[in-house]
């Protein structure tokens, strides 16, 4: 008999295993068809809730637009009255009525989560994420890069920018270049002396007198 036929003492037998009770299932087991139907039903309810939220949001937007349309009509009326002769209405009253309409329009927008911001005077770092420069101005009146003018305001919805501002940025004027020292002009050469000078030892006669002949 070979050694392979001998029982292995290290090999586990049935006596090494113990029975373990099966956990009880509360309620009847759900069939796959019923479980799938439940998932579809929950998905349908979620979609219905999303549609309801979208419809409510659209209704609020429509209400906001309708109220703004009414206020724009009021604003047009006030603008037309502002074009009348000055004697017909006091200037302060005109300003107060126009400001009142403007404030009401902004309140309606804020109620819908919309905010209008004017970036004028803010630094470039403060408006980096919500303003687009359309032009630059360099002037000594600016100590840093700031918004000099606002062409179009920025619009935010629930704190997020939805329309960038269009601005003109101001920047300090560049420092003037140092003045160059003028180069010295070259000195003019001395003018030649046209007078004939006598040879040393030769005595010139006084004017009007003929010189004496010399021996050759």
XYZ file of N, CA, C and O in Angstrom:
864
model
N 0.856 -1.186 0.000
C 0.000 0.000 0.000
C 0.889 1.231 0.000
O 1.819 1.341 0.781
N 0.616 2.159 -0.903
C 1.465 3.354 -1.042
C 1.125 4.365 0.012
O 0.051 4.343 0.616
N 2.061 5.300 0.166
C 1.858 6.347 1.173
C 0.732 7.271 0.819
O 0.152 7.933 1.665
N 0.364 7.342 -0.512
C -0.725 8.239 -0.923
C -2.064 7.733 -0.483
O -3.030 8.492 -0.415
N -2.169 6.392 -0.195
C -3.442 5.850 0.241
C -3.664 6.034 1.727
O -4.749 5.758 2.230
N -2.638 6.446 2.460
C -2.789 6.606 3.890
C -3.572 7.881 4.191
O -3.395 8.909 3.521
N -4.464 7.863 5.212
C -5.230 9.075 5.542
C -4.321 10.172 6.041
O -3.356 9.943 6.741
N -4.652 11.400 5.604
C -3.871 12.587 5.998
C -4.442 13.115 7.308
O -5.618 13.525 7.371
N -3.596 13.128 8.319
C -4.092 13.581 9.623
C -4.392 15.062 9.648
O -5.207 15.543 10.430
N -3.709 15.865 8.761
C -3.931 17.319 8.754
C -5.165 17.716 7.974
O -5.595 18.861 8.040
N -5.745 16.782 7.171
C -6.911 17.103 6.358
C -8.145 17.148 7.246
O -8.391 16.187 7.995
N -8.971 18.289 7.223
C -10.143 18.364 8.102
C -11.224 17.388 7.659
O -11.372 17.096 6.476
N -11.966 16.933 8.643
C -13.096 16.068 8.367
C -14.395 16.759 8.726
O -14.414 17.928 9.145
N -15.503 16.027 8.572
C -16.807 16.627 8.851
C -16.935 17.015 10.319
O -17.699 17.917 10.653
N -16.179 16.341 11.162
C -16.293 16.677 12.583
C -15.713 18.039 12.908
O -15.951 18.585 13.996
N -14.934 18.606 11.961
C -14.362 19.928 12.209
C -15.321 21.077 11.889
O -15.025 22.234 12.145
N -16.455 20.819 11.279
C -17.426 21.848 10.897
C -18.578 21.844 11.895
O -18.926 20.805 12.460
N -19.160 23.043 12.079
C -20.310 23.171 12.978
C -21.455 23.816 12.224
O -21.253 24.685 11.363
N -22.663 23.417 12.535
C -23.837 23.992 11.890
C -24.109 25.389 12.427
O -23.909 25.672 13.612
N -24.575 26.272 11.560
C -24.894 27.646 11.951
C -26.325 27.942 11.541
O -26.723 27.644 10.414
N -27.113 28.486 12.436
C -28.521 28.705 12.103
C -28.673 29.757 10.989
O -27.922 30.726 10.894
N -29.651 29.549 10.129
C -29.953 30.485 9.032
C -30.715 31.668 9.615
O -31.658 31.473 10.396
N -30.307 32.945 9.295
C -31.019 34.107 9.838
C -32.451 34.156 9.338
O -32.742 33.801 8.196
N -33.327 34.552 10.244
C -34.744 34.633 9.895
C -35.001 35.856 9.020
O -34.428 36.924 9.212
N -35.864 35.710 8.044
C -36.258 36.805 7.145
C -37.604 37.321 7.610
O -38.567 36.557 7.717
N -37.649 38.639 7.913
C -38.895 39.238 8.380
C -39.771 39.541 7.178
O -39.389 40.288 6.266
N -40.912 39.010 7.163
C -41.836 39.238 6.068
C -41.546 38.320 4.903
O -40.563 37.581 4.858
N -42.414 38.446 3.928
C -42.274 37.591 2.752
C -41.159 38.103 1.863
O -40.846 39.284 1.820
N -40.526 37.241 1.151
C -39.473 37.620 0.218
C -40.060 38.381 -0.964
O -41.076 37.968 -1.539
N -39.406 39.556 -1.332
C -39.918 40.381 -2.420
C -39.483 39.803 -3.745
O -38.298 39.520 -3.962
N -40.446 39.659 -4.629
C -40.140 39.126 -5.947
C -39.381 40.182 -6.756
O -39.552 41.385 -6.555
N -38.506 39.800 -7.694
C -37.772 40.781 -8.507
C -38.693 41.733 -9.258
O -38.385 42.914 -9.402
N -39.833 41.229 -9.748
C -40.748 42.102 -10.477
C -41.298 43.199 -9.569
O -41.397 44.368 -9.967
N -41.616 42.819 -8.321
C -42.162 43.805 -7.400
C -41.107 44.834 -7.008
O -41.391 46.031 -6.867
N -39.864 44.373 -6.822
C -38.792 45.295 -6.467
C -38.532 46.286 -7.597
O -38.331 47.486 -7.374
N -38.524 45.821 -8.843
C -38.332 46.708 -9.990
C -39.471 47.712 -10.106
O -39.253 48.895 -10.409
N -40.678 47.253 -9.845
C -41.818 48.166 -9.893
C -41.688 49.258 -8.836
O -42.019 50.428 -9.074
N -41.160 48.909 -7.656
C -40.961 49.916 -6.616
C -39.914 50.953 -7.009
O -40.073 52.151 -6.752
N -38.824 50.483 -7.639
C -37.788 51.419 -8.093
C -38.358 52.375 -9.133
O -38.112 53.584 -9.099
N -39.125 51.845 -10.074
C -39.723 52.700 -11.093
C -40.705 53.706 -10.494
O -40.786 54.860 -10.931
N -41.436 53.282 -9.485
C -42.389 54.177 -8.848
C -41.666 55.323 -8.148
O -42.076 56.487 -8.248
N -40.564 55.002 -7.433
C -39.810 56.060 -6.765
C -39.198 57.022 -7.784
O -39.154 58.239 -7.564
N -38.715 56.486 -8.889
C -38.154 57.346 -9.937
C -39.223 58.258 -10.525
O -38.975 59.444 -10.794
N -40.406 57.727 -10.708
C -41.513 58.534 -11.220
C -41.865 59.660 -10.245
O -42.112 60.806 -10.665
N -41.856 59.363 -8.962
C -42.151 60.396 -7.967
C -41.080 61.479 -7.953
O -41.376 62.667 -7.800
N -39.787 61.083 -8.106
C -38.712 62.064 -8.145
C -38.838 62.980 -9.356
O -38.640 64.197 -9.271
N -39.147 62.405 -10.499
C -39.327 63.216 -11.710
C -40.513 64.156 -11.570
O -40.460 65.317 -12.009
N -41.588 63.672 -10.957
C -42.758 64.529 -10.757
C -42.426 65.695 -9.832
O -42.847 66.839 -10.068
N -41.622 65.425 -8.788
C -41.219 66.507 -7.885
C -40.336 67.513 -8.602
O -40.454 68.733 -8.404
N -39.416 67.021 -9.453
C -38.546 67.936 -10.205
C -39.358 68.787 -11.161
O -39.104 69.991 -11.309
N -40.351 68.176 -11.833
C -41.207 68.958 -12.728
C -41.992 70.005 -11.952
O -42.169 71.135 -12.412
N -42.453 69.633 -10.774
C -43.185 70.609 -9.964
C -42.315 71.777 -9.547
O -42.742 72.932 -9.575
N -41.044 71.486 -9.167
C -40.133 72.565 -8.788
C -39.832 73.464 -9.975
O -39.775 74.689 -9.848
N -39.652 72.865 -11.162
C -39.393 73.677 -12.352
C -40.594 74.544 -12.695
O -40.439 75.716 -13.071
N -41.784 73.980 -12.567
C -42.985 74.764 -12.858
C -43.135 75.917 -11.868
O -43.511 77.036 -12.253
N -42.824 75.667 -10.590
C -42.914 76.735 -9.596
C -41.898 77.838 -9.885
O -42.195 79.031 -9.786
N -40.668 77.418 -10.275
C -39.644 78.413 -10.604
C -40.058 79.228 -11.814
O -39.876 80.456 -11.847
N -40.615 78.576 -12.832
C -41.075 79.317 -14.016
C -42.193 80.284 -13.660
O -42.255 81.406 -14.181
N -43.074 79.873 -12.769
C -44.149 80.761 -12.353
C -43.603 81.993 -11.643
O -44.062 83.121 -11.875
N -42.595 81.793 -10.787
C -41.996 82.938 -10.094
C -41.297 83.867 -11.091
O -41.357 85.098 -10.958
N -40.618 83.278 -12.080
C -39.952 84.108 -13.092
C -40.969 84.919 -13.870
O -40.774 86.127 -14.120
N -42.069 84.289 -14.252
C -43.097 85.015 -14.987
C -43.680 86.149 -14.150
O -43.893 87.260 -14.655
N -43.922 85.868 -12.879
C -44.460 86.909 -12.010
C -43.480 88.075 -11.884
O -43.870 89.249 -11.896
N -42.183 87.757 -11.788
C -41.172 88.809 -11.702
C -41.134 89.640 -12.972
O -41.076 90.878 -12.928
N -41.182 88.968 -14.126
C -41.168 89.697 -15.395
C -42.392 90.584 -15.548
O -42.294 91.728 -16.021
N -43.549 90.090 -15.145
C -44.762 90.881 -15.275
C -44.696 92.127 -14.386
O -45.112 93.226 -14.786
N -44.157 91.956 -13.174
C -44.051 93.111 -12.284
C -43.025 94.112 -12.803
O -43.234 95.330 -12.730
N -41.929 93.612 -13.352
C -40.940 94.510 -13.934
C -41.517 95.251 -15.136
O -41.210 96.430 -15.361
N -42.322 94.564 -15.936
C -42.945 95.228 -17.082
C -43.825 96.391 -16.621
O -43.832 97.471 -17.227
N -44.577 96.188 -15.529
C -45.394 97.266 -14.996
C -44.527 98.434 -14.541
O -44.817 99.609 -14.815
N -43.414 98.125 -13.865
C -42.548 99.184 -13.372
C -41.834 99.906 -14.511
O -41.583 101.112 -14.441
N -41.502 99.181 -15.574
C -40.894 99.838 -16.730
C -41.874 100.814 -17.366
O -41.491 101.902 -17.814
N -43.142 100.441 -17.404
C -44.149 101.380 -17.897
C -44.214 102.628 -17.029
O -44.323 103.759 -17.537
N -44.148 102.422 -15.722
C -44.130 103.576 -14.817
C -42.882 104.422 -15.038
O -42.939 105.659 -15.020
N -41.757 103.764 -15.234
C -40.519 104.491 -15.484
C -40.604 105.307 -16.770
O -40.145 106.460 -16.824
N -41.184 104.730 -17.807
C -41.348 105.476 -19.064
C -42.218 106.715 -18.843
O -41.942 107.794 -19.379
N -43.256 106.567 -18.035
C -44.108 107.718 -17.734
C -43.314 108.812 -17.033
O -43.441 110.002 -17.371
N -42.476 108.433 -16.069
C -41.699 109.425 -15.342
C -40.647 110.088 -16.253
O -40.383 111.283 -16.140
N -40.057 109.287 -17.147
C -39.077 109.858 -18.075
C -39.741 110.868 -19.003
O -39.184 111.938 -19.298
N -40.925 110.539 -19.479
C -41.639 111.485 -20.340
C -41.981 112.772 -19.595
O -41.883 113.876 -20.148
N -42.355 112.645 -18.342
C -42.667 113.843 -17.554
C -41.409 114.665 -17.288
O -41.473 115.887 -17.173
N -40.256 113.987 -17.210
C -39.015 114.717 -16.991
C -38.649 115.578 -18.188
O -37.878 116.527 -18.068
N -39.176 115.253 -19.377
C -38.905 116.055 -20.554
C -39.774 117.286 -20.678
O -39.587 118.084 -21.607
N -40.740 117.455 -19.777
C -41.602 118.636 -19.810
C -40.830 119.865 -19.345
O -39.746 119.752 -18.756
N -41.363 121.057 -19.604
C -40.678 122.273 -19.132
C -40.426 122.223 -17.637
O -41.189 121.635 -16.862
N -39.331 122.817 -17.214
C -38.943 122.758 -15.808
C -39.967 123.411 -14.901
O -40.082 123.066 -13.733
N -40.710 124.376 -15.416
C -41.685 125.055 -14.574
C -42.845 124.138 -14.209
O -43.544 124.366 -13.228
N -43.044 123.056 -15.011
C -44.189 122.192 -14.747
C -43.967 121.285 -13.551
O -44.919 120.823 -12.945
N -42.719 121.019 -13.199
C -42.442 120.119 -12.072
C -41.092 120.473 -11.459
O -40.156 120.817 -12.171
N -41.029 120.374 -10.170
C -39.782 120.660 -9.479
C -38.754 119.571 -9.782
O -39.083 118.380 -9.876
N -37.487 119.957 -9.939
C -36.433 119.002 -10.275
C -36.244 117.958 -9.178
O -36.010 116.776 -9.458
N -36.331 118.363 -7.934
C -36.165 117.412 -6.841
C -37.274 116.367 -6.848
O -37.041 115.195 -6.554
N -38.479 116.786 -7.185
C -39.593 115.842 -7.242
C -39.380 114.839 -8.371
O -39.650 113.641 -8.219
N -38.890 115.305 -9.516
C -38.601 114.399 -10.625
C -37.565 113.354 -10.207
O -37.728 112.151 -10.452
N -36.515 113.817 -9.570
C -35.466 112.892 -9.145
C -36.001 111.876 -8.145
O -35.676 110.676 -8.216
N -36.812 112.316 -7.216
C -37.350 111.420 -6.199
C -38.259 110.362 -6.821
O -38.206 109.181 -6.441
N -39.078 110.734 -7.788
C -39.980 109.765 -8.412
C -39.208 108.740 -9.240
O -39.515 107.542 -9.207
N -38.207 109.208 -9.978
C -37.401 108.266 -10.765
C -36.636 107.312 -9.855
O -36.538 106.108 -10.136
N -36.076 107.826 -8.777
C -35.346 106.979 -7.837
C -36.280 105.958 -7.193
O -35.897 104.804 -6.962
N -37.505 106.345 -6.917
C -38.459 105.431 -6.308
C -38.766 104.266 -7.248
O -38.808 103.100 -6.820
N -38.952 104.560 -8.533
C -39.218 103.485 -9.494
C -38.006 102.569 -9.611
O -38.132 101.339 -9.647
N -36.826 103.160 -9.657
C -35.603 102.354 -9.745
C -35.459 101.432 -8.543
O -35.140 100.233 -8.682
N -35.707 101.946 -7.347
C -35.584 101.128 -6.142
C -36.599 99.993 -6.127
O -36.293 98.865 -5.699
N -37.799 100.246 -6.604
C -38.831 99.202 -6.647
C -38.436 98.088 -7.618
O -38.648 96.901 -7.345
N -37.852 98.465 -8.741
C -37.418 97.457 -9.708
C -36.306 96.580 -9.130
O -36.306 95.350 -9.301
N -35.364 97.206 -8.436
C -34.284 96.423 -7.829
C -34.813 95.522 -6.719
O -34.319 94.400 -6.534
N -35.804 95.983 -5.969
C -36.389 95.139 -4.922
C -37.069 93.913 -5.520
O -36.984 92.805 -4.964
N -37.750 94.108 -6.656
C -38.394 92.968 -7.319
C -37.345 91.946 -7.752
O -37.510 90.730 -7.577
N -36.239 92.425 -8.297
C -35.175 91.512 -8.733
C -34.551 90.785 -7.547
O -34.301 89.576 -7.607
N -34.293 91.516 -6.469
C -33.702 90.864 -5.292
C -34.633 89.807 -4.723
O -34.181 88.773 -4.227
N -35.926 90.051 -4.802
C -36.873 89.051 -4.330
C -36.829 87.769 -5.148
O -37.192 86.698 -4.655
N -36.390 87.869 -6.396
C -36.259 86.688 -7.252
C -34.835 86.137 -7.251
O -34.500 85.280 -8.072
N -33.987 86.617 -6.336
C -32.618 86.121 -6.255
C -31.668 86.754 -7.242
O -30.556 86.265 -7.431
N -32.081 87.862 -7.882
C -31.252 88.536 -8.879
C -30.688 89.808 -8.266
O -31.416 90.599 -7.656
N -29.381 90.002 -8.438
C -28.712 91.185 -7.893
C -27.921 91.868 -8.995
O -27.290 91.213 -9.824
N -27.987 93.200 -9.000
C -27.248 94.005 -9.962
C -26.115 94.712 -9.214
O -26.350 95.336 -8.182
N -24.889 94.610 -9.738
C -23.736 95.199 -9.062
C -23.002 96.162 -9.993
O -22.794 95.866 -11.170
N -22.604 97.293 -9.415
C -21.799 98.285 -10.126
C -20.360 98.175 -9.618
O -20.096 98.455 -8.455
N -19.408 97.790 -10.465
C -18.034 97.603 -9.988
C -17.195 98.876 -9.967
O -15.999 98.795 -9.661
N -17.755 100.020 -10.262
C -16.950 101.239 -10.358
C -16.224 101.522 -9.046
O -16.800 101.455 -7.960
N -14.926 101.824 -9.164
C -14.104 102.125 -7.998
C -13.436 100.928 -7.364
O -12.550 101.104 -6.524
N -13.826 99.714 -7.749
C -13.213 98.518 -7.180
C -11.898 98.212 -7.899
O -11.702 98.577 -9.055
N -11.022 97.519 -7.194
C -9.726 97.178 -7.777
C -9.874 96.026 -8.767
O -10.896 95.320 -8.781
N -8.830 95.833 -9.555
C -8.855 94.767 -10.561
C -8.986 93.395 -9.907
O -9.663 92.512 -10.442
N -8.354 93.190 -8.749
C -8.451 91.892 -8.072
C -9.871 91.619 -7.579
O -10.318 90.473 -7.557
N -10.591 92.666 -7.186
C -11.944 92.482 -6.644
C -12.958 92.126 -7.724
O -13.993 91.520 -7.421
N -12.720 92.499 -8.963
C -13.687 92.248 -10.038
C -13.136 91.257 -11.058
O -13.684 91.132 -12.155
N -12.085 90.543 -10.681
C -11.432 89.648 -11.630
C -12.387 88.595 -12.173
O -12.328 88.246 -13.361
N -13.306 88.088 -11.328
C -14.175 86.977 -11.715
C -15.532 87.407 -12.232
O -16.356 86.545 -12.579
N -15.819 88.714 -12.297
C -17.160 89.105 -12.762
C -17.182 90.410 -13.559
O -18.230 91.039 -13.689
N -16.062 90.789 -14.140
C -16.025 91.992 -14.979
C -15.053 91.780 -16.134
O -13.981 91.187 -15.957
N -15.458 92.270 -17.308
C -14.618 92.190 -18.504
C -14.172 93.595 -18.890
O -15.009 94.454 -19.184
N -12.856 93.883 -18.896
C -12.389 95.198 -19.349
C -12.552 95.319 -20.867
O -12.145 94.439 -21.613
N -13.154 96.421 -21.300
C -13.301 96.692 -22.726
C -12.345 97.787 -23.181
O -12.159 97.999 -24.386
N -11.746 98.492 -22.227
C -10.820 99.569 -22.564
C -9.989 99.879 -21.325
O -10.391 99.601 -20.198
N -8.814 100.478 -21.556
C -7.926 100.878 -20.462
C -7.597 102.354 -20.581
O -7.429 102.877 -21.689
N -7.519 103.030 -19.427
C -7.109 104.430 -19.362
C -5.895 104.527 -18.447
O -5.895 103.958 -17.355
N -4.897 105.252 -18.884
C -3.714 105.491 -18.061
C -3.667 106.967 -17.704
O -3.702 107.832 -18.588
N -3.616 107.234 -16.399
C -3.653 108.619 -15.931
C -2.966 108.697 -14.571
O -3.023 107.745 -13.777
N -2.338 109.839 -14.266
C -1.723 109.989 -12.936
C -2.722 109.968 -11.788
O -2.329 109.790 -10.634
N -4.028 110.139 -12.071
C -5.020 110.135 -10.993
C -5.254 108.751 -10.407
O -5.850 108.612 -9.340
N -4.790 107.712 -11.072
C -4.970 106.342 -10.587
C -3.699 105.876 -9.898
O -2.612 105.940 -10.474
N -3.866 105.408 -8.653
C -2.741 104.851 -7.900
C -2.566 103.363 -8.141
O -1.515 102.795 -7.830
N -3.616 102.698 -8.638
C -3.570 101.258 -8.910
C -4.559 100.969 -10.026
O -5.237 101.868 -10.531
N -4.649 99.703 -10.399
C -5.589 99.302 -11.442
C -6.984 99.189 -10.825
O -7.255 98.315 -10.006
N -7.893 100.085 -11.222
C -9.255 100.128 -10.682
C -10.235 100.302 -11.832
O -9.863 100.639 -12.959
N -11.520 100.069 -11.528
C -12.574 100.287 -12.515
C -12.866 101.784 -12.577
O -13.338 102.376 -11.609
N -12.577 102.396 -13.725
C -12.787 103.825 -13.877
C -14.219 104.140 -14.296
O -14.815 105.121 -13.822
N -14.800 103.325 -15.174
C -16.158 103.544 -15.660
C -16.850 102.192 -15.832
O -16.203 101.180 -16.100
N -18.184 102.203 -15.675
C -18.990 101.002 -15.874
C -19.883 101.203 -17.084
O -20.740 102.081 -17.073
N -19.667 100.403 -18.117
C -20.536 100.465 -19.289
C -21.812 99.639 -19.089
O -22.896 100.062 -19.477
N -21.657 98.447 -18.506
C -22.800 97.578 -18.214
C -22.596 96.943 -16.844
O -21.493 96.483 -16.533
N -23.645 96.910 -16.033
C -23.565 96.325 -14.700
C -23.485 94.798 -14.792
O -23.919 94.183 -15.773
N -22.952 94.193 -13.742
C -22.938 92.731 -13.626
C -24.253 92.261 -13.013
O -24.878 92.972 -12.219
N -24.669 91.059 -13.389
C -25.912 90.475 -12.875
C -25.571 89.147 -12.197
O -24.870 88.311 -12.776
N -26.069 88.978 -10.980
C -25.868 87.751 -10.210
C -27.225 87.096 -9.940
O -28.237 87.791 -9.771
N -27.222 85.769 -9.899
C -28.425 85.023 -9.518
C -28.051 84.021 -8.439
O -27.195 83.154 -8.659
N -28.655 84.186 -7.282
C -28.354 83.342 -6.122
C -26.858 83.338 -5.815
O -26.266 82.304 -5.479
N -26.225 84.499 -5.956
C -24.822 84.647 -5.613
C -23.840 84.286 -6.703
O -22.635 84.509 -6.539
N -24.304 83.730 -7.816
C -23.415 83.347 -8.922
C -23.581 84.331 -10.068
O -24.706 84.737 -10.398
N -22.471 84.724 -10.677
C -22.528 85.678 -11.782
C -23.132 85.002 -13.010
O -22.763 83.902 -13.384
N -24.109 85.669 -13.629
C -24.747 85.166 -14.850
C -24.525 86.117 -16.023
O -24.774 85.757 -17.170
N -24.062 87.322 -15.728
C -23.738 88.288 -16.781
C -22.597 89.165 -16.293
O -22.718 89.815 -15.248
N -21.496 89.166 -17.030
C -20.318 89.919 -16.625
C -20.516 91.419 -16.880
O -21.187 91.814 -17.839
N -19.917 92.212 -16.017
C -19.928 93.654 -16.210
C -18.956 94.027 -17.329
O -17.933 93.378 -17.527
N -19.282 95.090 -18.059
C -18.408 95.636 -19.085
C -17.860 96.955 -18.552
O -18.626 97.887 -18.293
N -16.540 97.040 -18.370
C -15.961 98.173 -17.650
C -14.779 98.746 -18.418
O -14.205 98.122 -19.311
N -14.449 99.983 -18.033
C -13.228 100.651 -18.481
C -12.295 100.704 -17.277
O -12.659 101.251 -16.231
N -11.115 100.105 -17.412
C -10.174 100.046 -16.313
C -9.228 101.245 -16.363
O -8.850 101.720 -17.438
N -8.882 101.742 -15.192
C -7.890 102.801 -15.069
C -6.607 102.254 -14.482
O -6.622 101.340 -13.649
N -5.492 102.801 -14.919
C -4.186 102.340 -14.463
C -3.264 103.537 -14.320
O -3.452 104.566 -14.982
N -2.268 103.453 -13.429
C -1.320 104.564 -13.281
C -0.583 104.823 -14.589
O -0.327 103.908 -15.376
N -0.260 106.091 -14.805
C 0.506 106.450 -15.994
C 1.921 105.917 -15.861
O 2.475 105.861 -14.764
N 2.522 105.483 -16.952
C 3.895 104.976 -16.876
C 4.859 106.072 -16.458
O 4.675 107.254 -16.770
N 5.881 105.692 -15.706
C 6.875 106.669 -15.237
C 7.633 107.241 -16.431
O 7.981 106.515 -17.363
N 7.875 108.561 -16.432
C 8.603 109.148 -17.561
C 10.032 108.629 -17.620
O 10.673 108.370 -16.592
N 10.523 108.490 -18.815
C 11.896 108.020 -18.994
C 12.875 109.093 -18.545
O 12.610 110.293 -18.681
N 14.007 108.715 -17.931
C 14.978 109.716 -17.483
C 15.519 110.519 -18.660
O 15.782 109.985 -19.735
N 15.673 111.824 -18.424
C 16.158 112.707 -19.479
C 17.627 112.413 -19.774
O 18.434 112.228 -18.857
N 17.974 112.377 -21.038
C 19.349 112.123 -21.452
C 20.132 113.429 -21.461
O 19.640 114.479 -21.906
N 21.363 113.372 -20.947
C 22.206 114.560 -20.947
C 22.693 114.847 -22.370
O 23.140 113.946 -23.079
N 22.598 116.116 -22.809
C 23.046 116.427 -24.174
C 24.555 116.265 -24.293
O 25.322 116.613 -23.396
N 24.978 115.705 -25.397
C 26.400 115.523 -25.630
C 27.049 116.873 -25.938
O 26.461 117.719 -26.630
N 28.281 117.123 -25.432
C 28.937 118.411 -25.709
C 29.255 118.554 -27.189
O 29.654 117.595 -27.856
N 29.049 119.770 -27.698
C 29.332 120.014 -29.099
C 30.843 120.054 -29.314
O 31.598 120.583 -28.481
N 31.319 119.511 -30.437
C 32.779 119.532 -30.697
C 33.264 120.968 -30.922
O 32.567 121.804 -31.500
N 34.467 121.245 -30.410
C 35.030 122.582 -30.563
C 35.439 122.829 -32.013
O 35.958 121.935 -32.696
N 35.148 124.057 -32.474
C 35.501 124.424 -33.854
C 37.012 124.618 -33.949
O 37.649 125.139 -33.024
N 37.619 124.185 -35.063
C 39.078 124.382 -35.224
C 39.404 125.882 -35.312
O 38.598 126.688 -35.762
N 40.618 126.298 -34.873
C 40.973 127.727 -34.916
C 41.073 128.223 -36.350
O 41.474 127.490 -37.256
N 40.623 129.460 -36.541
C 40.691 130.046 -37.878
C 42.150 130.334 -38.248
O 42.940 130.783 -37.412
N 42.527 130.102 -39.516
C 43.927 130.361 -39.924
C 44.217 131.859 -39.945
O 43.358 132.681 -40.272
N 45.480 132.243 -39.586
C 45.913 133.651 -39.596
C 46.418 133.973 -40.996
O 47.401 133.393 -41.479
N 45.673 134.876 -41.677
C 46.007 135.224 -43.064
C 47.105 136.268 -43.175
O 47.587 136.551 -44.279
N 47.500 136.901 -42.094
C 48.560 137.918 -42.155
C 49.919 137.249 -42.289
O 50.202 136.258 -41.632
N 50.765 137.821 -43.214
C 52.104 137.280 -43.443
C 53.053 137.831 -42.400
O 53.160 139.047 -42.216
N 53.671 136.936 -41.690
C 54.603 137.364 -40.647
C 56.024 137.390 -41.242
O 56.402 136.482 -41.987
N 56.844 138.479 -40.992
C 58.211 138.550 -41.514
C 59.097 137.507 -40.866
O 58.826 137.045 -39.760
N 60.148 137.187 -41.660
C 61.104 136.244 -41.105
C 61.844 136.869 -39.943
O 62.037 138.098 -39.902
N 62.248 136.088 -38.984
C 63.003 136.659 -37.860
C 64.286 137.327 -38.379
O 64.965 136.813 -39.263
N 64.605 138.461 -37.874
C 65.779 139.207 -38.274
C 65.526 140.179 -39.405
O 66.386 140.981 -39.740
N 64.385 140.094 -40.035
C 64.044 141.004 -41.129
C 63.223 142.137 -40.564
O 62.179 141.888 -39.946
N 63.675 143.296 -40.799
C 63.003 144.487 -40.233
C 62.138 145.100 -41.313
O 62.590 145.368 -42.421
N 60.881 145.245 -41.007
C 59.942 145.823 -41.962
C 60.051 147.329 -41.919
O 60.105 147.946 -40.851
N 60.075 147.984 -43.113
C 60.125 149.461 -43.140
C 58.809 150.032 -42.712
O 57.773 149.373 -42.782
N 58.811 151.220 -42.237
C 57.543 151.856 -41.873
C 56.674 152.035 -43.104
O 57.155 151.995 -44.233
N 55.368 152.213 -42.914
C 54.477 152.363 -44.066
C 54.885 153.538 -44.920
O 55.235 154.608 -44.420
N 54.823 153.379 -46.284
C 55.144 154.436 -47.215
C 56.603 154.531 -47.545
O 57.009 155.392 -48.342
N 57.465 153.731 -46.976
C 58.917 153.783 -47.216
C 59.361 152.511 -47.909
O 58.944 151.418 -47.535
N 60.202 152.682 -48.978
C 60.684 151.554 -49.766
C 61.792 150.877 -49.026
O 62.715 151.520 -48.515
N 61.769 149.577 -48.961
C 62.830 148.888 -48.242
C 64.137 149.005 -48.987
O 64.179 149.100 -50.219
N 65.225 149.011 -48.274
C 66.558 149.122 -48.871
C 66.927 147.811 -49.533
O 66.554 146.750 -49.067
N 67.650 147.927 -50.703
C 68.037 146.677 -51.368
C 69.033 145.886 -50.546
O 69.811 146.445 -49.799
N 68.981 144.654 -50.735
C 69.887 143.743 -50.005
C 70.945 143.245 -50.933
O 70.726 143.148 -52.159
N 72.147 142.985 -50.412
C 73.216 142.427 -51.218
C 72.942 140.981 -51.552
O 72.470 140.217 -50.691
N 73.273 140.656 -52.804
C 73.085 139.254 -53.211
C 74.409 138.551 -53.148
O 75.460 139.172 -53.376
